[in-house]
C-alpha cells in the first residue's frame, strides 16, 4: 500500500459571475479545522526514470496535485474569504481572488484584484448610464448624469431580498431589460435626429428596411452589409454586457450584504428627501424617476398606436365628395394640364433661416421674374406636414387623400382602402390622362394604382443613362425634360394630370447636379462629369454647416429646374401646384418643431388664380411670413371646392 495520501474530492462550490473556481479551495487542499495538523508528509517527486508511486486507491494524482503537493504540505492553508468577511456562501461566489483559467489569478493576484475591481466599476457605470441617459442627443449633458435614480435603489433592494439562485436569474433578466431599453433609447436618438420624433414600437419597424436601402444607395451593397452586421453585433453585445453587468453587481451586493443593506437604506432616504424638497443641481433635479417614466411613456405610446387604427378607419369613411357625380368634379380646371409637384425636403427653414434665406430668396425672385416674363402669375401659402426629416410618402398621401397620414399603419390602411384621392378624382372624371413621374421609385410600387395613375414612369422608364447622385436616381432637370418628351410634348393628346416628385433635394444632398442647357441633356450621360465635380457626402456630413450649405444648393437646383421648365414649355393650359413635402432633418433645421412647408399655385390663365383669391395667399412663389398656415390634409377639399361648380 502506498505511503501517499489519497487525493481528496473537490468541494462543491458555486461558480462566481465569471465562472472561476474559489481560490481558497484548490484541487490539492481543502479548508482544515483547527485540530488538523499543519502539514502532511512530503511525497517523493517521481523522475523520468522512476515511475510515480500509486495512490491508495490506485489512481494517479491530478497534474495540479503533482506540482503543488510539496508546497502545500510545507505551507499552512489560507483561510477562506468567507471566513474573513463573515458573509456566508454568497461571499465565495463573488470572490475576486479565485484562480480563474490556468490559475492566472493565483500567479498575478494584484492584477487579478485590479481586473475584478475594474470590471465591477464598469458594470456599475453601465447600469448607471442606461438608467440616466436621455433618449435625445441634445439633452445629454454632464448634469444629466449627476442624479440619483430611484430605479437603481429599488433594483438593489430587490436583489438583496432574493436567495442566491433567484437573485442571479432576476439580475440576468433585468440586465436584458436594461439592454433592450438602451437599444430603444439609441433608436429614439436616431429617429429624433432624422424624423424629430421617437421610434414607434408599433409602426416603425418597416422603416429599418428603408434605412438599409438608403445605406445601399449611399454606401453600396458591401457598405450596407457591413453596416447591418455591425448594428446586429452591437445590439447583441449591449444585451450580453448589460446582463453580465447586473449579475456581477448582484454578486457584489450579496458578498457585502450588511454594507449593501445599510447603503441602500441610506440612499433611499436621501432620494426621498431630495425628491420631496425638489433639490436641483445645475438646473437638473437630483432625485429622478426618469427611467420609470420613460418606460411608462413608451407603454402608453404603444397603446395609443394600437388604438389609432380604429380611429383612422372611421375617418376613412368621411368624404364630402364621395357621392359627387364625375361631371361635377374639378369643372374649373377642365381642359388644363395640371401638375401636382412635390419638392423633396423643401421646408420653411429654407426661406426663414438667416444663413440660407438670402440665397434661396434670390432664387425665388429669379423664378418669379422668369415666370412673369412668360406670362405666368403665382400665389403662395404654408401647409403643415404630418412628418419632418423624412417619410415623404406619408406627406404625399396626406396631401392627396385629405386625411392625416402620420404613420406607416395609416398609410397601409389608406392604400388598401377605396378612399378617393385628389389624383383619383381627376381620373374619375375621365377628362384627364393621369400619369406619375416618380424617379425615386426603383422597384414595384403597387400603391400607384391606388392613387389613380393611368401610367407611372419610375427611374427605369425615364430614359436616363447617367449616374445616381447619392440617393437620387435621376436629376430634377432630366426628370422634367423626360416628362416633356414622354407626355406633355405630344401632339393631339388629352389634357394631363401629372403627379411629379422632384428628388434632387432628397437627403443627403451630396453630390448634387446643377443646371445645364436643356438641349445638352441627351440621355443623361453628361451628368457623369457633373457628379465627379460634386462633393463627397462622407466629407460633407462631418460638418453641420456644410450640410446646410449643400441642402440650400439642392433646393435652389430644384426650384430653378421647375421654374425654367414652366418658362420653356408652359402655355395657357398649364396649371402648376408645387410644394415641399416636409422639413429637412434637425441637422439643417436646428431642431425646430415647426413643420411648415411652402405651397404655390402657378397659372397663366387669370381665371385659375381668381378661384383661390379668397385664400389670402401671397402673390409670387415665396409665401409671406404671415401667409395662411393650413394643415396639409385640408388642402384636397379646399382645392376641389375652389375648382368645383360652386367655386370662384
CSV table of C-alpha atoms in Angstrom, one decimal, residues 477 481 485 516-523 526 568-569:
chain,number,residue,atom,x,y,z
A,477,UNK,CA,-33.9,68.8,-64.7
A,481,UNK,CA,-37.4,67.0,-69.6
A,485,UNK,CA,-40.8,64.2,-74.2
A,516,UNK,CA,-27.1,72.9,-67.8
A,517,UNK,CA,-28.6,73.8,-71.2
A,518,UNK,CA,-31.7,71.8,-71.8
A,519,UNK,CA,-30.5,70.9,-75.3
A,520,UNK,CA,-27.5,69.2,-73.8
A,521,UNK,CA,-29.3,66.7,-71.5
A,522,UNK,CA,-29.4,63.9,-74.1
A,523,UNK,CA,-29.6,60.5,-72.3
A,526,UNK,CA,-23.5,64.3,-69.3
A,568,UNK,CA,-39.7,76.9,-71.5
A,569,UNK,CA,-42.7,74.6,-72.0
